[in-house]
CSV table of N, CA and C in Angstrom, one decimal:
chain,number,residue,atom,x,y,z
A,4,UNK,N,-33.3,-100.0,47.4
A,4,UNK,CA,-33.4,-98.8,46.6
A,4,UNK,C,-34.6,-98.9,45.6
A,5,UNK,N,-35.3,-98.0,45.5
A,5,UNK,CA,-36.3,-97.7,44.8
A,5,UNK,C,-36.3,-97.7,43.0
A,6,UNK,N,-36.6,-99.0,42.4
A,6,UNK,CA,-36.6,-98.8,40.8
A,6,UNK,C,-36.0,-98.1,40.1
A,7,UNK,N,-37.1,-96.6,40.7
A,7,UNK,CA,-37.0,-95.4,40.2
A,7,UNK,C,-35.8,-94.5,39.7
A,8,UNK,N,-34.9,-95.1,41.1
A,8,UNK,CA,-33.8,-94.0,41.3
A,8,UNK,C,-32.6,-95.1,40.1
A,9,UNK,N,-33.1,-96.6,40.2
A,9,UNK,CA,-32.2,-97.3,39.6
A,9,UNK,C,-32.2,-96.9,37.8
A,10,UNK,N,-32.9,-96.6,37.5
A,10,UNK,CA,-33.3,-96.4,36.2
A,10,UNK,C,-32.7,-95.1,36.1
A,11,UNK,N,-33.1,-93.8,36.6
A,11,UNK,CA,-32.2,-92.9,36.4
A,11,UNK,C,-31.1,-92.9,36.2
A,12,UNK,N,-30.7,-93.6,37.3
A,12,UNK,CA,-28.8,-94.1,37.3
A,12,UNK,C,-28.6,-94.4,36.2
A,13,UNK,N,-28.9,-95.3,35.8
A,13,UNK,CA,-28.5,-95.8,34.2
A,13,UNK,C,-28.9,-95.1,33.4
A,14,UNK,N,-30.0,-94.4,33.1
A,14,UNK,CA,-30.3,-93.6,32.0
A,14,UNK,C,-29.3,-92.4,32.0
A,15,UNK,N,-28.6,-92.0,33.4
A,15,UNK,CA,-28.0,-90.5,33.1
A,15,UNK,C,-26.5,-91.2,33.0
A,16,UNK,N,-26.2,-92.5,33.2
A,16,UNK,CA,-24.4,-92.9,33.2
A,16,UNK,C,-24.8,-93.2,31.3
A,17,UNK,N,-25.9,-94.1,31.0
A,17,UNK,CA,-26.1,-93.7,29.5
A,17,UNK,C,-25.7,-92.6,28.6
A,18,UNK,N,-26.7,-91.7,29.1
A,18,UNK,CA,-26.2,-90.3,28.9
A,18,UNK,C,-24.7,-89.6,28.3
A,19,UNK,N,-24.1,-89.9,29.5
A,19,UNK,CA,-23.2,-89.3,30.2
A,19,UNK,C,-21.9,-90.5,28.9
A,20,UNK,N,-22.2,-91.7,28.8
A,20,UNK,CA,-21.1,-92.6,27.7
A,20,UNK,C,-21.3,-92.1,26.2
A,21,UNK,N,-22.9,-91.8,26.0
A,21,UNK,CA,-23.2,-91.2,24.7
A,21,UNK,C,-22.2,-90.0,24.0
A,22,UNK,N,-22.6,-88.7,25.4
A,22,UNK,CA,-22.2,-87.7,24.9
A,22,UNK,C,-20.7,-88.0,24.9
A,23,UNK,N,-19.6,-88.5,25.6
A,23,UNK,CA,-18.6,-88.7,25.8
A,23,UNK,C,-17.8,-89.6,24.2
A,24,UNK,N,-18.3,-90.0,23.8
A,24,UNK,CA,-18.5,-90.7,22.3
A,24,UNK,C,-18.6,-89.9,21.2
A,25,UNK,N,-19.8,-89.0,21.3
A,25,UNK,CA,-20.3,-87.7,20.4
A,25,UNK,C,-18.7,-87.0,20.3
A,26,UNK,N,-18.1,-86.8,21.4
A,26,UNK,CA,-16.9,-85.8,21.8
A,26,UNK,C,-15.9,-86.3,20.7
A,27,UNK,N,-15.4,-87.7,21.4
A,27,UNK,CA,-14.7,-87.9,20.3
A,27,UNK,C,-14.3,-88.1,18.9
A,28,UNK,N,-15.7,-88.5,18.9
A,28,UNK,CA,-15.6,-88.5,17.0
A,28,UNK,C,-15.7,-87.3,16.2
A,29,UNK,N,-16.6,-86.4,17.0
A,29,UNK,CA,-16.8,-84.7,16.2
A,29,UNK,C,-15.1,-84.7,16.6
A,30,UNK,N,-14.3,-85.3,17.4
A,30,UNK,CA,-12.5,-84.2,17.4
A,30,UNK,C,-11.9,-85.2,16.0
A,31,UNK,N,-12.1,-86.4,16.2
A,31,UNK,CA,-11.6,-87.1,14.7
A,31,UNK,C,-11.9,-86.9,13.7
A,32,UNK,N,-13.2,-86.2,13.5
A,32,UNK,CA,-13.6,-85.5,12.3
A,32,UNK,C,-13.2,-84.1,11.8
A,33,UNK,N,-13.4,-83.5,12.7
A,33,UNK,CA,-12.4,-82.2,12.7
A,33,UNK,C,-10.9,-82.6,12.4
A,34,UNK,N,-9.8,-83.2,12.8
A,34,UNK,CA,-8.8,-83.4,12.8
A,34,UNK,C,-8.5,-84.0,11.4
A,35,UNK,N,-9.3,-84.5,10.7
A,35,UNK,CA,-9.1,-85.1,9.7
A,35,UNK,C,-9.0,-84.0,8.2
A,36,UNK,N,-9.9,-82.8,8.6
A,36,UNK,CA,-9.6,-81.7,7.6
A,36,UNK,C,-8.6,-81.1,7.6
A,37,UNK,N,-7.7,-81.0,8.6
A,37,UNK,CA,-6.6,-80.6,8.8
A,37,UNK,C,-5.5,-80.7,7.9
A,38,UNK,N,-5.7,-81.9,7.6
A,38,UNK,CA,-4.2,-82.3,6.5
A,38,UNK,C,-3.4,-83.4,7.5
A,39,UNK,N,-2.2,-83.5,7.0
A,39,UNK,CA,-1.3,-84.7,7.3
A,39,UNK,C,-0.7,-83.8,8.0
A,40,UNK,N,0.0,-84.8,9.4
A,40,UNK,CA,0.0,-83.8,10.5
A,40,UNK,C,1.5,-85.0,11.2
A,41,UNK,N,2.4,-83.8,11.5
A,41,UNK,CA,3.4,-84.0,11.9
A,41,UNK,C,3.3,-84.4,13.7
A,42,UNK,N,4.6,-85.0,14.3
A,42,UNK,CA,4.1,-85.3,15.9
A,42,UNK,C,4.5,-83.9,16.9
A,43,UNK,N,3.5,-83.8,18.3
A,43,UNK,CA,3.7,-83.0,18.8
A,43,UNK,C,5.3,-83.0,19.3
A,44,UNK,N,5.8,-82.1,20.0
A,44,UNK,CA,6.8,-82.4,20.3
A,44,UNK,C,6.8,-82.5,22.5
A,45,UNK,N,7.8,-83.8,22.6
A,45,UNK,CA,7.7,-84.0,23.8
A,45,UNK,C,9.0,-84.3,23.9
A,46,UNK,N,9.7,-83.7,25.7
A,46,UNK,CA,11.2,-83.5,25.9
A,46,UNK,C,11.1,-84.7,27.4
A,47,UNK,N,11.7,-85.7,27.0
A,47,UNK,CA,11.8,-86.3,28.1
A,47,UNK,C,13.3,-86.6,28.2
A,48,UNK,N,13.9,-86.5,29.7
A,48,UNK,CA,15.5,-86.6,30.4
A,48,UNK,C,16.2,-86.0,28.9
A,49,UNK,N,15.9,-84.7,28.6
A,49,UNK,CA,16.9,-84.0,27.4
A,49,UNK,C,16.8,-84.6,26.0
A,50,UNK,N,15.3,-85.7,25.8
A,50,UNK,CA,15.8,-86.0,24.7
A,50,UNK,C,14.7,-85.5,23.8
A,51,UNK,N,14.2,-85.1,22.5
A,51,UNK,CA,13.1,-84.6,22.3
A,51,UNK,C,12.5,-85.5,21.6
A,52,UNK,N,11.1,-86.2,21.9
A,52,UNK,CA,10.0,-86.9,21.2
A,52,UNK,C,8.9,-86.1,20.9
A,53,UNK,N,7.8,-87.0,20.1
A,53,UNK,CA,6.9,-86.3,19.6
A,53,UNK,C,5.7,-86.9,19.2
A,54,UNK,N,4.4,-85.8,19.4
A,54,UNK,CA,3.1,-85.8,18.9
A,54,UNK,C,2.4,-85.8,18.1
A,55,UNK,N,2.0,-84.5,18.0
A,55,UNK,CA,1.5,-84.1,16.8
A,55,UNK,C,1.3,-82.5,16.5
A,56,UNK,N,1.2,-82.2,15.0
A,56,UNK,CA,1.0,-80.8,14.7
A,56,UNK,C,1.3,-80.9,13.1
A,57,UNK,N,0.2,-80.0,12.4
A,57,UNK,CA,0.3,-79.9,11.3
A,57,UNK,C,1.2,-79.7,10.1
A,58,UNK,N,1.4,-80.3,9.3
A,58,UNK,CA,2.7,-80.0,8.2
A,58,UNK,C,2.0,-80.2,6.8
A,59,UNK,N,1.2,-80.1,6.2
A,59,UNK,CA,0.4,-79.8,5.0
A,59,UNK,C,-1.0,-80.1,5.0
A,60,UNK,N,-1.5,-78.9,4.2
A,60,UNK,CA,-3.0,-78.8,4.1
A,60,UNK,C,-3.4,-79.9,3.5
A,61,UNK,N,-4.7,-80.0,3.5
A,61,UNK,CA,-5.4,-81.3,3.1
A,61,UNK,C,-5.3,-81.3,1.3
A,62,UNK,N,-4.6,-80.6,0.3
A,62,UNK,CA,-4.9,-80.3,-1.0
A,62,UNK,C,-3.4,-80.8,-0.9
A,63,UNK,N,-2.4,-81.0,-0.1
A,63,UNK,CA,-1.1,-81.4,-0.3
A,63,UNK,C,-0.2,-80.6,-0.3
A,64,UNK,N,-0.2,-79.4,-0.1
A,64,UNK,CA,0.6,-78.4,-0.4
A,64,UNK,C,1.4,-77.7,1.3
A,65,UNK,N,2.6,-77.7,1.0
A,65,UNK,CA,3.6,-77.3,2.4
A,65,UNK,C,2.6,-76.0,2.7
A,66,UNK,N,2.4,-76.7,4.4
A,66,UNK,CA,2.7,-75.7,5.7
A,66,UNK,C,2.7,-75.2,6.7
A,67,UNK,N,3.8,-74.1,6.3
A,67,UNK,CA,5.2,-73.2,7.0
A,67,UNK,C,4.5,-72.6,7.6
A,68,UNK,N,5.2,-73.0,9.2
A,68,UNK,CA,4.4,-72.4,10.3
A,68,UNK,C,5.4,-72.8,11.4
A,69,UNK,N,6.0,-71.6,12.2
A,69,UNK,CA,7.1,-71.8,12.9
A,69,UNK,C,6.2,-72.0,14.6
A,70,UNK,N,6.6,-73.1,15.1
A,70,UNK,CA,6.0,-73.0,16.4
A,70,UNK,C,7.1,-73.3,18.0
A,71,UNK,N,6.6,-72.8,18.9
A,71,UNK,CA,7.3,-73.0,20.1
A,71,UNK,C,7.8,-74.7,20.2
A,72,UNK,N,9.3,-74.6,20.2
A,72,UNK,CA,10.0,-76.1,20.2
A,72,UNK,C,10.6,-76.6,18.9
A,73,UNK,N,10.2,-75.5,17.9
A,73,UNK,CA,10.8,-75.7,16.3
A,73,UNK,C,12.4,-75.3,16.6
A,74,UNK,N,13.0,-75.6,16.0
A,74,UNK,CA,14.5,-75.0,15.1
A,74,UNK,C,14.7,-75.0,14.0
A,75,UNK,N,15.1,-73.7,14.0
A,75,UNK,CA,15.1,-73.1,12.4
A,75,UNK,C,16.8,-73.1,12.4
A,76,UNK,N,17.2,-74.2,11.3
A,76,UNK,CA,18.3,-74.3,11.1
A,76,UNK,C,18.8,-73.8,9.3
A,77,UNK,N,19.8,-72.6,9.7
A,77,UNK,CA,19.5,-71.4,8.5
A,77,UNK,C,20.7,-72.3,7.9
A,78,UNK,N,20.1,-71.8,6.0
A,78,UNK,CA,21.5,-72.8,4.7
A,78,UNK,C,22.9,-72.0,5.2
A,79,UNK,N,23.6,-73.3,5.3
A,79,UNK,CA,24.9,-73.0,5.2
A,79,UNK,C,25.2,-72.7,6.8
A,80,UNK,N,24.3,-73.2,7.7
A,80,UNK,CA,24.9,-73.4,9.0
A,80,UNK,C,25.2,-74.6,9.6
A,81,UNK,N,25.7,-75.3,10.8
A,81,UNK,CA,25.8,-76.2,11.3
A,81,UNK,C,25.6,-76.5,12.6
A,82,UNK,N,25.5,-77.5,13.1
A,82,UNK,CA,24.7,-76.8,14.4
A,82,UNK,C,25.0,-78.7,14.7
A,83,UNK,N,25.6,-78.8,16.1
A,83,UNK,CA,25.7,-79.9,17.2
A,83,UNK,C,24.3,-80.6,18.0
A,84,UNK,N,24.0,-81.8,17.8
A,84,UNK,CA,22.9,-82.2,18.9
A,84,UNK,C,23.7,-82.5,20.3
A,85,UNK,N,23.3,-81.8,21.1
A,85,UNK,CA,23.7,-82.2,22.7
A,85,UNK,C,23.0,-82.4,23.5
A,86,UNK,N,22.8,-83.0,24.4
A,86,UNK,CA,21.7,-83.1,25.6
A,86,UNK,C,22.2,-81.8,26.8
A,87,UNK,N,20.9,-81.4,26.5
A,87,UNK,CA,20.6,-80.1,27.3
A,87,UNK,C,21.2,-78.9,26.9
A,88,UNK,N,21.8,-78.9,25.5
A,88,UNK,CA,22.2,-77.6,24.7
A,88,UNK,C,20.9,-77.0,23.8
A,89,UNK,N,21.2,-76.4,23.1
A,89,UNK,CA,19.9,-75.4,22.1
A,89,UNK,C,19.3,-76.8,20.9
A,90,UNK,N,19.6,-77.9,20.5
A,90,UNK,CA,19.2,-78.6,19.3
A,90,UNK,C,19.9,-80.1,20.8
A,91,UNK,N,18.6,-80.4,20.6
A,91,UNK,CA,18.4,-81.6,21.1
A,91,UNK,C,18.4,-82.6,20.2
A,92,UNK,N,19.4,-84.1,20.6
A,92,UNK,CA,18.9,-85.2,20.1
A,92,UNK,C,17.7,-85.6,19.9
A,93,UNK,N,17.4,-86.6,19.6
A,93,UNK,CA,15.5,-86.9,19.0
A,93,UNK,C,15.3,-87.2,17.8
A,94,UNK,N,14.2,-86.8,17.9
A,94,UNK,CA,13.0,-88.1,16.3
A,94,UNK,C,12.4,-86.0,16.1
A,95,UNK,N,13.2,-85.9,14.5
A,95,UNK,CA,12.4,-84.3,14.1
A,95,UNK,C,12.1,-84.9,12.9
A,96,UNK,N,10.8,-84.0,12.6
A,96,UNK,CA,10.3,-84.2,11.3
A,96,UNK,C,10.4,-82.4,10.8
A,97,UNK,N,11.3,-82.9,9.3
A,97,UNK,CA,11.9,-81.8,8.6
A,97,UNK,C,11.0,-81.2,7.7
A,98,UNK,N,11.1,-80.2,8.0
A,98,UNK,CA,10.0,-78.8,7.5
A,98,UNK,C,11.2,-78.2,6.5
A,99,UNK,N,10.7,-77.8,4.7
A,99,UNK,CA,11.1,-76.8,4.1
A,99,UNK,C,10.4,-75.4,4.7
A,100,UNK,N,11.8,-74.2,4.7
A,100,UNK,CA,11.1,-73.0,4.6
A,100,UNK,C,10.2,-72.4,3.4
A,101,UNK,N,10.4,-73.1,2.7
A,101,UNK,CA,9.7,-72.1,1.5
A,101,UNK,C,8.5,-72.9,0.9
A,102,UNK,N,7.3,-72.6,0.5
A,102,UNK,CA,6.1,-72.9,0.7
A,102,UNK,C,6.1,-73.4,-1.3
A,103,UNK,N,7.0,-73.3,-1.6
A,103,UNK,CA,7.6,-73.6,-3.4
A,103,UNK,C,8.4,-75.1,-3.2
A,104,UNK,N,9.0,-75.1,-2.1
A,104,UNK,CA,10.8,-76.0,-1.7
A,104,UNK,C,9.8,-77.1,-1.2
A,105,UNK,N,9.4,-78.2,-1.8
A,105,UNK,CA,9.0,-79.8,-1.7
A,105,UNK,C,10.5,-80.7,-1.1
A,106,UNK,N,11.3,-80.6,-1.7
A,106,UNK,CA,13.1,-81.3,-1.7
A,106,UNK,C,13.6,-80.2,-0.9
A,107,UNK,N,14.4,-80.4,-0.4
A,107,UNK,CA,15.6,-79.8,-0.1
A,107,UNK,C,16.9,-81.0,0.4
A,108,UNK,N,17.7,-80.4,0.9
A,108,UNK,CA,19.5,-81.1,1.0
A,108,UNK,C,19.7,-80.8,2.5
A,109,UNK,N,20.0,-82.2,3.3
A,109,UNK,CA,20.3,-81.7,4.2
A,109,UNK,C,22.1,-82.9,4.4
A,110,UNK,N,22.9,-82.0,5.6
A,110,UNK,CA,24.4,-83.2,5.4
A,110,UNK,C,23.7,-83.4,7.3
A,111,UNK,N,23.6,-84.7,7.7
A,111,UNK,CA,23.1,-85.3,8.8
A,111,UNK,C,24.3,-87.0,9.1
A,112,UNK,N,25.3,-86.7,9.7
A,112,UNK,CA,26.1,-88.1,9.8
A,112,UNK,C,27.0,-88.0,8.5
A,113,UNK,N,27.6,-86.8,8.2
A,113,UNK,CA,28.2,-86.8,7.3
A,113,UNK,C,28.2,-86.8,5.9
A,114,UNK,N,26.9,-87.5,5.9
A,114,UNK,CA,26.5,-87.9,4.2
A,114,UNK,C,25.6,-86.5,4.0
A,115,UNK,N,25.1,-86.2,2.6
A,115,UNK,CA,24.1,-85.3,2.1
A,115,UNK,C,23.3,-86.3,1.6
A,116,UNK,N,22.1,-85.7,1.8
A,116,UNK,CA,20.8,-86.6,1.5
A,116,UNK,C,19.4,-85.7,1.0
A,117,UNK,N,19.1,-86.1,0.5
A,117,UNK,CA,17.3,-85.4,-0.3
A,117,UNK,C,16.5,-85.6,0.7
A,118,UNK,N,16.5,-84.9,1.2
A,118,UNK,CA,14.9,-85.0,1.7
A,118,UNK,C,13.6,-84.4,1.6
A,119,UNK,N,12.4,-84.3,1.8
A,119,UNK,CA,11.2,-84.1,1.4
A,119,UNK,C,10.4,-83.1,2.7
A,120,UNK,N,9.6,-82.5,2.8
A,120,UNK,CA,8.6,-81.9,3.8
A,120,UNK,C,7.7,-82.8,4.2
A,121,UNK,N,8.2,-82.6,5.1
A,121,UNK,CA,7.3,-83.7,6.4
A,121,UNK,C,8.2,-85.1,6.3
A,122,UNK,N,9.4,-85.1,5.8
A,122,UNK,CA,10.5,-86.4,6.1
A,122,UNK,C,10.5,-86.5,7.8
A,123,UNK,N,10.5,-87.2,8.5
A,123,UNK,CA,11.3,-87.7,9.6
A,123,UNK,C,12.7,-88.0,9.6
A,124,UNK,N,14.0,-87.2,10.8
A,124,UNK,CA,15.0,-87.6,10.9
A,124,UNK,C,15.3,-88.1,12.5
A,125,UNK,N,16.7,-89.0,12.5
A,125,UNK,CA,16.7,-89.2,14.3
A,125,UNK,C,17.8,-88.9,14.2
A,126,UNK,N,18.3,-87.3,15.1
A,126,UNK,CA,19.5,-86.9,14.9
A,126,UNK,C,19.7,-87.7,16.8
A,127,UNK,N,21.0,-88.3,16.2
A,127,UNK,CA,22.0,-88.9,18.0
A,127,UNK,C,22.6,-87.8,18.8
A,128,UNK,N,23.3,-88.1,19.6
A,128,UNK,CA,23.9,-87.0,20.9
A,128,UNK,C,25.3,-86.7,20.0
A,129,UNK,N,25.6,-86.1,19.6
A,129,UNK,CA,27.0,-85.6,19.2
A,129,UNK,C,27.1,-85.0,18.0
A,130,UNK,N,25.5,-85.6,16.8
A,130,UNK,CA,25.7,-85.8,15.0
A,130,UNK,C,25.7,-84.4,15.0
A,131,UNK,N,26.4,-83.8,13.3
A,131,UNK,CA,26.3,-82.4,13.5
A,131,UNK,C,25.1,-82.3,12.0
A,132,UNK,N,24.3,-81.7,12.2
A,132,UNK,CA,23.5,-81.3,11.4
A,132,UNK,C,23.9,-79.8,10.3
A,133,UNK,N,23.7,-80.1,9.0
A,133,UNK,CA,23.7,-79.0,8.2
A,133,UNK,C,22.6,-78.9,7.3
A,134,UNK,N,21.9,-77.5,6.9
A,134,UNK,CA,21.2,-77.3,5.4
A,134,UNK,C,21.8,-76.9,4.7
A,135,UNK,N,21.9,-77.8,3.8
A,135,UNK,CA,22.9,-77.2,2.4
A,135,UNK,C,22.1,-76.7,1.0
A,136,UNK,N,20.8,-76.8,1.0
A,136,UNK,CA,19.9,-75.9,-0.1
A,136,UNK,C,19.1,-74.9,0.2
A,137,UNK,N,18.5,-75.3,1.5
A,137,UNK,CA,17.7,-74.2,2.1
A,137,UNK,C,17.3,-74.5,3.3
A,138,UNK,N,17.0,-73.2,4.2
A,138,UNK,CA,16.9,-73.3,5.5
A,138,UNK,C,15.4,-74.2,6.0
A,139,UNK,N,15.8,-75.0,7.3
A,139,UNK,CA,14.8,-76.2,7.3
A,139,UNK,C,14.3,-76.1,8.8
A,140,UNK,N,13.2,-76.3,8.8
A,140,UNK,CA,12.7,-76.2,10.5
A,140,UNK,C,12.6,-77.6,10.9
A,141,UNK,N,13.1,-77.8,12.2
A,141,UNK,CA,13.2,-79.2,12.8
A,141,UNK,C,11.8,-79.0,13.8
A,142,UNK,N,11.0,-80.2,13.9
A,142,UNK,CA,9.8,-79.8,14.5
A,142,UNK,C,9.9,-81.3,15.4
């Protein structure tokens, strides 16, 4: 093979590693203004795991932003985790509704507990979940 053509090779697979590099750091940089950022959500054999997606701006302040795979669990309701019913067992990270509500109350395993915006919970197959101050999105 001719020099010629070997040098291309490498200068355009060069190329080709650069730009691929460029890509990801301009997405890491980008992502980083975003704020503190909750996991996406992923549903494997009925159970729900997770990614990522946003839960407070970069200034620290909640938000409320309801997205496909959330549950909005309203104050003063109660609600079953079951595999393959409406509220799946899993790893949620708890969203206040209200853009004021830092704390809220939730009863998870019986007990009532404080929790915070952008707290992580792991509700099991059977636990019954309540909001007892204000309504909370499970993400």
């Amino acid at each position: 093979m001719d020099p010629k053509y070997i040098i291309l090779i490498c200068a355009g697979a060069v190329l080709v590693i650069a730009l691929i590099v460029i890509a990801v750091l301009l997405r890491r940089h980008r992502r980083k203004g975003e704020g503190e950022r909750a996991e996406e959500v992923k549903i494997i054999d009925g159970v729900r795991y997770t990614k990522n997606d946003v839960i407070a701006t970069p200034a620290g302040q909640a938000n409320i932003t309801h997205r496909p795979g959330d549950f909005l669990l309203e104050q003063g309701k109660s609600v079953t985790a079951e595999q393959g019913g409406g509220f799946l067992p899993g790893k949620y990270t708890v969203l206040a509704t209200g853009e004021q509500t830092q704390t809220f109350k939730l009863r998870l395993g019986g007990y009532v507990r404080e929790y915070e915006h952008g707290d992580t919970v792991v509700v099991g197959n059977g636990e019954t979940v309540s909001a007892v101050s204000c309504s909370v999105i499970f993400r």
